Short mmCIF file of C-alpha atoms and ligand atoms in Angstrom, two decimals:
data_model
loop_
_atom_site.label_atom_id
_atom_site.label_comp_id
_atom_site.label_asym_id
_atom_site.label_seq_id
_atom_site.Cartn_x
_atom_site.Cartn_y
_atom_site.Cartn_z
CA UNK A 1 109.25 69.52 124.25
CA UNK A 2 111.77 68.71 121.63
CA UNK A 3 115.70 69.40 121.91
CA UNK A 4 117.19 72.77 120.90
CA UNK A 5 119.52 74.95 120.12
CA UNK A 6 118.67 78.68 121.91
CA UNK A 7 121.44 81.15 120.57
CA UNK A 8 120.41 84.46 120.82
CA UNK A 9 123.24 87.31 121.59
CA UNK A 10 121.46 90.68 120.50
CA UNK A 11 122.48 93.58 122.82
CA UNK A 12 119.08 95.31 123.59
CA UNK A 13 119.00 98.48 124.81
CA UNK A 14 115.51 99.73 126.05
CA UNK A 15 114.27 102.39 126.96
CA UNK A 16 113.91 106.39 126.46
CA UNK A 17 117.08 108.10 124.87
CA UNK A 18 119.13 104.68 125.00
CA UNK A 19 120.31 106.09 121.23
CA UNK A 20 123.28 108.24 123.09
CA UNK A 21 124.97 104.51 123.47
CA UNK A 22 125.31 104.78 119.37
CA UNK A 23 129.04 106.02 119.73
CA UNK A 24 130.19 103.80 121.91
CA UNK A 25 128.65 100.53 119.91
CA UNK A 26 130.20 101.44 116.79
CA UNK A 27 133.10 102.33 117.60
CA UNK A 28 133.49 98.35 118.37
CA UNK A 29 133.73 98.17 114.44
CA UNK A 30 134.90 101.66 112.51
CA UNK A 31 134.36 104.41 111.56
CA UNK A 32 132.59 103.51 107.98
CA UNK A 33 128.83 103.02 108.61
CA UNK A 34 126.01 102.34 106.38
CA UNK A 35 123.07 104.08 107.41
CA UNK A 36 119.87 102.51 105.84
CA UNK A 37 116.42 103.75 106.23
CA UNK A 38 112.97 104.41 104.85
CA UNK A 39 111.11 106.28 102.93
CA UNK A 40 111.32 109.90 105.29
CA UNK A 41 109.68 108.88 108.70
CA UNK A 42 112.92 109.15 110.81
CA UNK A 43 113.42 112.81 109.06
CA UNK A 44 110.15 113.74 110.31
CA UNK A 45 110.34 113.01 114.00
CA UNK A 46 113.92 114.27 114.13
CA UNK A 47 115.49 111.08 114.84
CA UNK A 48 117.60 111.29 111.52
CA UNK A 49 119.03 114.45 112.85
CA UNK A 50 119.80 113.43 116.76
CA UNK A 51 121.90 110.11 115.06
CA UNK A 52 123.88 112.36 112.50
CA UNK A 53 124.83 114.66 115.54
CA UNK A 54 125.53 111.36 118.07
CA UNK A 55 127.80 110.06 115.08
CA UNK A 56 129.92 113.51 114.26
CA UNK A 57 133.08 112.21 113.51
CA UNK A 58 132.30 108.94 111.63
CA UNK A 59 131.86 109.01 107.91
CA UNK A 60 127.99 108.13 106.97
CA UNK A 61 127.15 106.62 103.61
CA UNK A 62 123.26 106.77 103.23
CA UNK A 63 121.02 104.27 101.88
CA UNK A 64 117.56 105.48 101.77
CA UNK A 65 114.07 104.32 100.38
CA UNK A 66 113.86 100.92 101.84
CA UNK A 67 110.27 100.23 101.08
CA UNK A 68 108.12 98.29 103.21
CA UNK A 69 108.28 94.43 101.76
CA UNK A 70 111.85 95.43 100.90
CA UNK A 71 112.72 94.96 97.44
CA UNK A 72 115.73 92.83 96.31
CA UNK A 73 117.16 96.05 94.16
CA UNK A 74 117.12 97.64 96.80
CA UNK A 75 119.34 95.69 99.14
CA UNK A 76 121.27 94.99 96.21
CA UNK A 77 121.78 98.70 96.08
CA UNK A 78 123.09 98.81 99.62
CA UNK A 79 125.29 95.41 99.55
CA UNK A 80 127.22 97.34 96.40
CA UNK A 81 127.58 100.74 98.86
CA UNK A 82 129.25 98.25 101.44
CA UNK A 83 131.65 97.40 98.67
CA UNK A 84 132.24 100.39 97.00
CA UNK A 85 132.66 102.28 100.65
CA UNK A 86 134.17 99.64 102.65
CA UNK A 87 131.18 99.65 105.65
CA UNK A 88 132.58 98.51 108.50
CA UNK A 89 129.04 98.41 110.51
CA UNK A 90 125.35 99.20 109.23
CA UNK A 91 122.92 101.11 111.35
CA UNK A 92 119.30 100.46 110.18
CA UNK A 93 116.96 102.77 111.58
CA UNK A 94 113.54 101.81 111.24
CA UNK A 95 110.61 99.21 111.08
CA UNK A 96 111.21 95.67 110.32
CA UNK A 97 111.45 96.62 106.81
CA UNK A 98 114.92 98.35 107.33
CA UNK A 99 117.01 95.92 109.37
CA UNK A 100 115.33 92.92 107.31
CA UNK A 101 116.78 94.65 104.33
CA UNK A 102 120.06 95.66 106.11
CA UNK A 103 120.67 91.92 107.43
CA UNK A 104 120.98 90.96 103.92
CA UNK A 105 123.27 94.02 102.46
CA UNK A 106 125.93 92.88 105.15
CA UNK A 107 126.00 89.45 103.88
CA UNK A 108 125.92 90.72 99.97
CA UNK A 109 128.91 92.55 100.58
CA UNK A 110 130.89 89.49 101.20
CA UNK A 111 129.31 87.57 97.87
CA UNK A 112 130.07 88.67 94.48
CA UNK A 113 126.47 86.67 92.71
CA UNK A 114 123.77 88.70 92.66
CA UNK A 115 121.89 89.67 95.98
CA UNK A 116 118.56 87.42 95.07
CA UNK A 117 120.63 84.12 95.38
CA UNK A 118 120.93 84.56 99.28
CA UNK A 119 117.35 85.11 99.46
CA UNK A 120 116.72 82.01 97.10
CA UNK A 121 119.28 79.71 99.03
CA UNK A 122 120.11 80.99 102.71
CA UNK A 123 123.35 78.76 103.18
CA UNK A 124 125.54 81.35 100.72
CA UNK A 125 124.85 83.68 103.79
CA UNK A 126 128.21 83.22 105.79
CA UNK A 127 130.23 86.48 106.91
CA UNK A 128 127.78 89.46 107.27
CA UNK A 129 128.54 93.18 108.42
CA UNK A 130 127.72 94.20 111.94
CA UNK A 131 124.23 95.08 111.87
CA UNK A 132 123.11 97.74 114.86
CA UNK A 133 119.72 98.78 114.76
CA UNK A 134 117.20 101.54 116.20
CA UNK A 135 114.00 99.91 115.93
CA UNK A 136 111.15 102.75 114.82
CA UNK A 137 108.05 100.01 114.62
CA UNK A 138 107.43 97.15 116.89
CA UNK A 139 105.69 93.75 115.45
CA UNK A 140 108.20 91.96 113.59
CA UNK A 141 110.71 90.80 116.47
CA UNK A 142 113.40 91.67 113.41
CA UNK A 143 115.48 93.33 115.99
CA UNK A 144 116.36 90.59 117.66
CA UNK A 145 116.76 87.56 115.41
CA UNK A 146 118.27 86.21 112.30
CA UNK A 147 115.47 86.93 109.81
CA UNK A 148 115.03 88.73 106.63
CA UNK A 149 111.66 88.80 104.33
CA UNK A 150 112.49 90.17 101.02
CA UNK A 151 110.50 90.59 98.22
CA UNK A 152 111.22 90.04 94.46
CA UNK A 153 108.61 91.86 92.71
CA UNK A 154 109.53 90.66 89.12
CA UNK A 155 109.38 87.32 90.05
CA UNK A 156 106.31 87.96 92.46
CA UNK A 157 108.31 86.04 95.23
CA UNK A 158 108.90 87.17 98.83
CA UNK A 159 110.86 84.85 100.99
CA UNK A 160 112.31 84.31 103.66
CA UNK A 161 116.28 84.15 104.77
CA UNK A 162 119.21 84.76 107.19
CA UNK A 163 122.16 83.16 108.57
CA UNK A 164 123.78 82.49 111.60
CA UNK A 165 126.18 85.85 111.33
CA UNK A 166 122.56 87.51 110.23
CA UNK A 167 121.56 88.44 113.77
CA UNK A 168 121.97 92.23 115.44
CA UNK A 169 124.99 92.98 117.31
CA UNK A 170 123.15 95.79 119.18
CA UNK A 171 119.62 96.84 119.25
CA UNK A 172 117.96 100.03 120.43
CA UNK A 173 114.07 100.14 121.44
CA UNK A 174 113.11 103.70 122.20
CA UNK A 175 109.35 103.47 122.76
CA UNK A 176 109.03 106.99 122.32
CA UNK A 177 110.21 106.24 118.58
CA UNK A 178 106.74 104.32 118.03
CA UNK A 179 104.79 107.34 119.36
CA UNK A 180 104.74 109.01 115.77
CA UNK A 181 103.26 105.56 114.02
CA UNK A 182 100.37 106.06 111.85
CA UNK A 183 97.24 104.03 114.11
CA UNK A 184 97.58 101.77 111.22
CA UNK A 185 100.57 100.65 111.53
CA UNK A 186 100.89 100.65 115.42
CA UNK A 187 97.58 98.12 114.59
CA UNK A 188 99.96 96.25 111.82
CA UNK A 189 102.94 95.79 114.35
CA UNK A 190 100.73 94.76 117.40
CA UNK A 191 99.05 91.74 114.95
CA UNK A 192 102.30 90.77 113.46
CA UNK A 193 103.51 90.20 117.01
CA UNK A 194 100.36 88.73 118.57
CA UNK A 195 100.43 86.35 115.08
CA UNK A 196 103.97 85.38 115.86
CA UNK A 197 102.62 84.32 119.26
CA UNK A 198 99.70 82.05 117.81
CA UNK A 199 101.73 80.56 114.95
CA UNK A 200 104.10 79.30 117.86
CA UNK A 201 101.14 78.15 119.59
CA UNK A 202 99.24 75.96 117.62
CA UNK A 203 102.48 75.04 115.46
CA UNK A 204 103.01 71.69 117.92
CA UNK A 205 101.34 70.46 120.86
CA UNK A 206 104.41 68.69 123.03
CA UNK A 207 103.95 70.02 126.47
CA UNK A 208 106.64 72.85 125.81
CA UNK A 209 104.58 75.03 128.44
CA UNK A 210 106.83 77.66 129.25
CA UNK A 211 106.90 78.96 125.42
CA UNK A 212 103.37 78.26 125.63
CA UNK A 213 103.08 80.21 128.37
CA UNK A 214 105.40 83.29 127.18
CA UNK A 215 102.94 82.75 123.84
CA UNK A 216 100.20 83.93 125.89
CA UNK A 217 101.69 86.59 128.10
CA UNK A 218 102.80 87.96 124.31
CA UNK A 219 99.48 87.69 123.16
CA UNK A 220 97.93 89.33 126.64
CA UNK A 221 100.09 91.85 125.98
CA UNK A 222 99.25 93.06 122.83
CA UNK A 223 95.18 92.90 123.73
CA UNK A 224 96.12 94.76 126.54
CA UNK A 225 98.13 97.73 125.63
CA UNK A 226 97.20 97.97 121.79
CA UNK A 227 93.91 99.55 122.27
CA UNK A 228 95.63 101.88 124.83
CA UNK A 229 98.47 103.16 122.15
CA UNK A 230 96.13 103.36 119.56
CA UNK A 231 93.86 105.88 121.84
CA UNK A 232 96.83 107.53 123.43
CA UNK A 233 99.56 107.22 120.72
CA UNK A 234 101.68 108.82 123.43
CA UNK A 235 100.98 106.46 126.34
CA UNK A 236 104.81 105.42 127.05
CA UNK A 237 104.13 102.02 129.12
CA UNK A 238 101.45 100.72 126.37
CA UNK A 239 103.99 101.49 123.90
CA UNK A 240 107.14 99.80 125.77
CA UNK A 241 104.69 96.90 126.32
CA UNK A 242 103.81 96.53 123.11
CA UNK A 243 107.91 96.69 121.98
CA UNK A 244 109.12 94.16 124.51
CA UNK A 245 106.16 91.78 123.77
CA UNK A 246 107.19 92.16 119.70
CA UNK A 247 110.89 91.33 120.41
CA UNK A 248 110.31 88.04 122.45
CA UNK A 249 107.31 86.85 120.52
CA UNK A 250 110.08 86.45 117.78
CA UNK A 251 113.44 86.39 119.35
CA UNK A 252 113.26 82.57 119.75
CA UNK A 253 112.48 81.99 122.69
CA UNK A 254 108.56 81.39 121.86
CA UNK A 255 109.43 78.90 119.07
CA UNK A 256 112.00 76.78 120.26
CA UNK A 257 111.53 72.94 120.68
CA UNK A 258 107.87 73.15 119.17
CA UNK A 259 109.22 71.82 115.83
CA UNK A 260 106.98 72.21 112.83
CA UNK A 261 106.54 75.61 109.83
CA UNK A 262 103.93 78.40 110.24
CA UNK A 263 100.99 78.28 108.42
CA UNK A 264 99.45 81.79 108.33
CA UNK A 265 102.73 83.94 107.47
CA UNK A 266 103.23 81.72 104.12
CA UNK A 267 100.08 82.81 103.02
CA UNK A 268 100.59 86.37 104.02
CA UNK A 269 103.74 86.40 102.38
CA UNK A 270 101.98 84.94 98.90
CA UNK A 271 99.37 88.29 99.34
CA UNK A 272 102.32 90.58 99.80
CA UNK A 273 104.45 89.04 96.95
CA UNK A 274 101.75 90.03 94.65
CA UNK A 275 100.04 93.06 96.52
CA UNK A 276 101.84 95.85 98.43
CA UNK A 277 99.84 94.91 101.52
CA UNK A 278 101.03 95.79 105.24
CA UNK A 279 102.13 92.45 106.54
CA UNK A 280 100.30 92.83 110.08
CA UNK A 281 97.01 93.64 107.86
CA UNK A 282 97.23 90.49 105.78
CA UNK A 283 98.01 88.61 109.13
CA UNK A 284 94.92 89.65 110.53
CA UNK A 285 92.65 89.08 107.69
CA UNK A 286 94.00 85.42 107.73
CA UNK A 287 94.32 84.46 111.00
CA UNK A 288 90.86 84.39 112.41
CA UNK A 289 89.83 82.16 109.06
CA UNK A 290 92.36 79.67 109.11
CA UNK A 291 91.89 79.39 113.05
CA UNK A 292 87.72 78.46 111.63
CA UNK A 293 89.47 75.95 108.83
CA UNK A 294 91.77 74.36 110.76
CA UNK A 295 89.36 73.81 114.12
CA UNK A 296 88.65 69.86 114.13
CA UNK A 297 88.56 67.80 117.64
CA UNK A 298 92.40 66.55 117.25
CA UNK A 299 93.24 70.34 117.98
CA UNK A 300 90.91 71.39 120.20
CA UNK A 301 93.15 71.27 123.52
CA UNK A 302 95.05 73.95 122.04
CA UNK A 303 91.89 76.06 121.35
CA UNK A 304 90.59 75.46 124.31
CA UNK A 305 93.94 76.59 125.89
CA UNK A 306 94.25 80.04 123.85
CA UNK A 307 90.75 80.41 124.58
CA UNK A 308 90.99 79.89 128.76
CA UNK A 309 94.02 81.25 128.83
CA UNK A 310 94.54 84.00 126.44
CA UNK A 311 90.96 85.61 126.37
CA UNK A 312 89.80 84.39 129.57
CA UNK A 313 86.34 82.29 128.43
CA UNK A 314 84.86 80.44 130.94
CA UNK A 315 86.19 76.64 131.23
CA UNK A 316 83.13 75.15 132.25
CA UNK A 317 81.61 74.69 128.94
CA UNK A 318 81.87 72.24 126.05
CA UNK A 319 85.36 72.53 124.16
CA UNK A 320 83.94 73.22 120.89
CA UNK A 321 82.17 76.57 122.50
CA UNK A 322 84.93 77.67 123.78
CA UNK A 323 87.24 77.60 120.90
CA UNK A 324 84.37 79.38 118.68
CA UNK A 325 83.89 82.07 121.55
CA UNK A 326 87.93 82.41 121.11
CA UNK A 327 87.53 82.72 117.33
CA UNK A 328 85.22 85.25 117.65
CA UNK A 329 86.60 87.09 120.12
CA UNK A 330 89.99 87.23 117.90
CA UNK A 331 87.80 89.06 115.57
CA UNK A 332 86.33 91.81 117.63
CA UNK A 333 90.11 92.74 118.91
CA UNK A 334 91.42 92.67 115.17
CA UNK A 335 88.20 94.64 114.70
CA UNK A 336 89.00 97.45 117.57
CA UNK A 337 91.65 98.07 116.50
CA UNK A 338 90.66 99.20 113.61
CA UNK A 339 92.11 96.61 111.21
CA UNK A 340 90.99 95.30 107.63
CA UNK A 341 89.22 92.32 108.00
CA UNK A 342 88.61 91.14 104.38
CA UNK A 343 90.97 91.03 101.28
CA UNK A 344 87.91 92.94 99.44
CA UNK A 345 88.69 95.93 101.83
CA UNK A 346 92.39 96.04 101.02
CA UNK A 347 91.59 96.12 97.35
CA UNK A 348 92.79 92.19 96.75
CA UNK A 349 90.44 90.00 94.57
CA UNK A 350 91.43 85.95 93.51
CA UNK A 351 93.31 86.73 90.54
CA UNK A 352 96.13 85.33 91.58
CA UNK A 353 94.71 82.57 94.50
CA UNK A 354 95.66 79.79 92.19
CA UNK A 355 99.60 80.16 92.04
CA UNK A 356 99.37 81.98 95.46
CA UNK A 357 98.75 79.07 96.89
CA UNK A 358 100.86 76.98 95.23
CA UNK A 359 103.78 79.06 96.31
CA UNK A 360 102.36 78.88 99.73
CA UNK A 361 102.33 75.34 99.95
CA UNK A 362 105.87 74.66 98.56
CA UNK A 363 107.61 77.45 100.05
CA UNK A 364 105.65 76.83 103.74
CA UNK A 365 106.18 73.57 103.32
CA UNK A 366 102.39 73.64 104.52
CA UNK A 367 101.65 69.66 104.02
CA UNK A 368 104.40 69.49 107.29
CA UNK A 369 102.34 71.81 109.71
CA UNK A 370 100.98 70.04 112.49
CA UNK A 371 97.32 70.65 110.68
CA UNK A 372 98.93 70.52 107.09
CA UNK A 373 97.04 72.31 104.10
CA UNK A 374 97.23 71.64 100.13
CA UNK A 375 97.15 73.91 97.80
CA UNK A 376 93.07 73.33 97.63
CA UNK A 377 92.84 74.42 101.41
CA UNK A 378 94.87 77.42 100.63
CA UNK A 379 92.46 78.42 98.12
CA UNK A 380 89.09 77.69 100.29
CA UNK A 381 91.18 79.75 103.06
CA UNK A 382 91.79 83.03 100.56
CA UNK A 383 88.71 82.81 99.19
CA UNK A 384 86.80 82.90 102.46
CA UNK A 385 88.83 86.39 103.47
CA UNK A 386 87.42 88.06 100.73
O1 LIG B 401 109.63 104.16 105.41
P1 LIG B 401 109.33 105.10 106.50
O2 LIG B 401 109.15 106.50 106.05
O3 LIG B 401 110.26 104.98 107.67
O4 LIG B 401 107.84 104.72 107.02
C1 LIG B 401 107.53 103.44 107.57
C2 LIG B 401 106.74 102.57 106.60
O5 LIG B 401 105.99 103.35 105.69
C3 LIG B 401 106.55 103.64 108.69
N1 LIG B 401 107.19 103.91 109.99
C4 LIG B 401 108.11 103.13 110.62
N2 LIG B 401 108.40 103.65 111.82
C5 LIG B 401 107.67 104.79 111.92
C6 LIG B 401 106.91 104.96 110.76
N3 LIG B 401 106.07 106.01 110.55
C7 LIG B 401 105.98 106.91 111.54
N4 LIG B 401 106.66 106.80 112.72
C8 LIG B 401 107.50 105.77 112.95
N5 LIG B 401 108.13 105.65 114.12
O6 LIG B 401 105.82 102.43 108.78
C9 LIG B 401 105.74 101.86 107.49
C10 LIG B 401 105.96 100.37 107.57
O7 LIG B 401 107.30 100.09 107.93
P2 LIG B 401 107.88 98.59 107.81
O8 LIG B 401 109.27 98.60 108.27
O9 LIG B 401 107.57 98.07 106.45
O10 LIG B 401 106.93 97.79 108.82
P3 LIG B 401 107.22 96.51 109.69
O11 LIG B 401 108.07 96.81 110.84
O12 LIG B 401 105.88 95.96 109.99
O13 LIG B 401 108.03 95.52 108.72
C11 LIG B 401 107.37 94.72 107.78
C12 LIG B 401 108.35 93.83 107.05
O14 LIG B 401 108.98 92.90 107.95
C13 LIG B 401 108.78 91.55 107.46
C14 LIG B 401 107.46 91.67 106.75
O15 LIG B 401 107.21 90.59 105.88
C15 LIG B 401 107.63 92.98 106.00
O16 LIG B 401 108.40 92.83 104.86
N6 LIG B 401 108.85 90.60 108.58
C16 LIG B 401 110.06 90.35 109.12
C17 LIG B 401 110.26 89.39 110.10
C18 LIG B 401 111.58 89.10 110.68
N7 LIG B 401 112.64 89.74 110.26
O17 LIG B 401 111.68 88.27 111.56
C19 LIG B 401 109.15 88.57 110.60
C20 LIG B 401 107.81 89.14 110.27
O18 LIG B 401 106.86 88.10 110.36
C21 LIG B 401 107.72 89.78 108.93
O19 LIG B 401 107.51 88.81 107.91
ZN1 LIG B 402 105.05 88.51 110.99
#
């Protein structure tokens, strides 16, 4: 295990109705807040409503329409209402989408450039608005951690970025906010959090067990309670399963001294610069072919490993047979649940494979994963998921 740094501070409050805490948070900050959201979901399951009434007494400047991939106009849109209406603390409500989006409006407010140069270079991130959030989709562990993913669609970029300051203050996980999630989406959130798992996993093999070991009770997790939220949407202890497991598959603790980038989420991120693709679909198309490419005999304790200990195959058998069993079986449980397996099925053809993966490569840095890639590899991967 290599040395590290864990600094994570995020306030989580869990559990049903843990939004009546709202007024007492804020009221650590001012009485300005910035209230970002999406596209209508939170007005249709009445949670819109309950927060206006829990904040009565604070002013509320809205900034709606955060698309999923959030668009750099529009958190440049909501780092000028900061300004313009001195915010003193931002409450995103909603999916990753939202608080990645509202992470970066808190830091434009403090930087007079435009908003795309903190998504382009990270380190002009310094002071950045309280951010409290009421998380609406579990997968993307953006709750509880420093990141942003933000998309510039006339440059066809989407990148990565954050700061130290860039973390939550306070989070809120309601499970019973997830119970209204379109089945594909509940599918999207439980991949993105079983890939942040993997991409931990197989990022560096130097005996760092425990995150191993949290890796796989993330991973467990998710192929345990997925299926049961997707056939009882309602099922409150497969959905606060499936929350908790999303938050620390990407809070830190999973990744820490296992040094190395992530191979599978550049690539995703290349399909979703281009394509307005559900990150946990793209994830799953991926993963199960660049777990084939990348399967050579210098990895195979790790396969054998996911494939023991995550889907329970037999050790008595030759390693190579156990990590295709595991492959396959990664397959089937994308494939319960319902989930795209091929970029032909999400309307994606190989227009754009060429500069895809050249973005992939430079912006993964993909030649420094512990099985690197070039831009050819890239290609042989996206062409296979078609
Ligand atoms: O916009 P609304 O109307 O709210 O609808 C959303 C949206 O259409 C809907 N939704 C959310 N909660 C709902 C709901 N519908 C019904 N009931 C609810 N309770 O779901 C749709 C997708 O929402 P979005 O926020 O886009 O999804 P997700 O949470 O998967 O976030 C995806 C974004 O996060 C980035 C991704 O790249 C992508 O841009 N990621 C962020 C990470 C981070 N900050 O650490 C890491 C991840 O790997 C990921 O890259
Ligand atoms: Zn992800």
């Amino acid at each position: 295990m290599d040395n590290f740094v864990f600094d994570n501070a995020t306030k989580i409050y869990f559990g049903k109705d843990q939004v009546k805490v709202l007024p007492t948070i804020l009221e650590n900050f001012g009485k300005n807040v910035l209230l970002v959201y999406g596209g209508g979901s939170i007005k249709r399951s009445g949670l819109y409503d309950t927060i206006l009434e829990l904040l009565n007494g604070y002013t509320i400047i809205e900034c709606a329409n955060v698309e999923p991939n959030p668009h750099h106009t529009t958190v440049q849109r909501g780092a000028d209402l900061c300004k313009s209406h001195h915010i003193d603390v931002i409450l995103a409500v909603g999916g990753g989408s939202v608080i990645d989006a509202a992470k970066v409006m808190g830091a434009g407010a403090f930087y007079d450039g435009p908003i795309w140069d903190m998504v382009v270079n990270p380190s002009l991130i310094k002071e950045v608005i309280p951010i409290v959030s009421v998380l609406t989709l579990s997968g993307t562990g953006s709750e509880m951690n420093r990141g942003s993913v933000i998309t510039n669609t006339e440059l066809n970029i989407k990148k990565g970025t954050g700061g130290q300051n860039s973390l939550p203050y306070a989070s809120i996980i309601d499970p019973t906010y997830m119970m209204t999630l379109p089945p594909i989406q509940t599918a999207a959130g439980a991949i993105d959090a079983f890939s942040h798992a993997i991409e931990n996993y197989f990022k560096a093999d130097n005996d760092a067990f425990m995150q191993d070991a949290l890796s796989e009770a993330v991973m467990k997790a998710v192929i345990k309670y997925a299926p049961i939220a997707l056939k009882e949407p309602t099922n409150y202890q497969a959905r606060a399963n499936l929350a908790w497991a999303s938050s620390l598959a990407l809070n830190g603790l999973t990744g820490v001294g296992k040094p190395g980038p992530w191979a599978v989420h550049a690539i995703e991120h290349e399909l979703s610069a281009y394509h307005d693709l559900t990150h946990g679909i793209g994830l799953g198309i991926l993963i199960p072919v660049w777990l084939g490419f990348i399967l050579e005999q210098e990895l195979m304790p790790i396969f054998v490993r996911y494939g023991v200990n995550v889907w329970g195959i037999n050790p008595n058998q030759d390693d190579s047979s156990i990590a295709y069993q595991a492959i396959d079986k990664t397959i089937e449980f994308f494939k319960s649940l319902n989930a795209p397996l091929t970029l032909t099925e999400v309307n994606i053809d190989s227009t754009h494979f060429a500069a895809m993966a050249k973005s992939a490569v430079k912006l993964g840095r993909l030649n420094q994963h512990l099985f690197p890639l070039d831009e050819n590899d890239v290609m042989m991967i996206l062409n296979q998921c078609l």
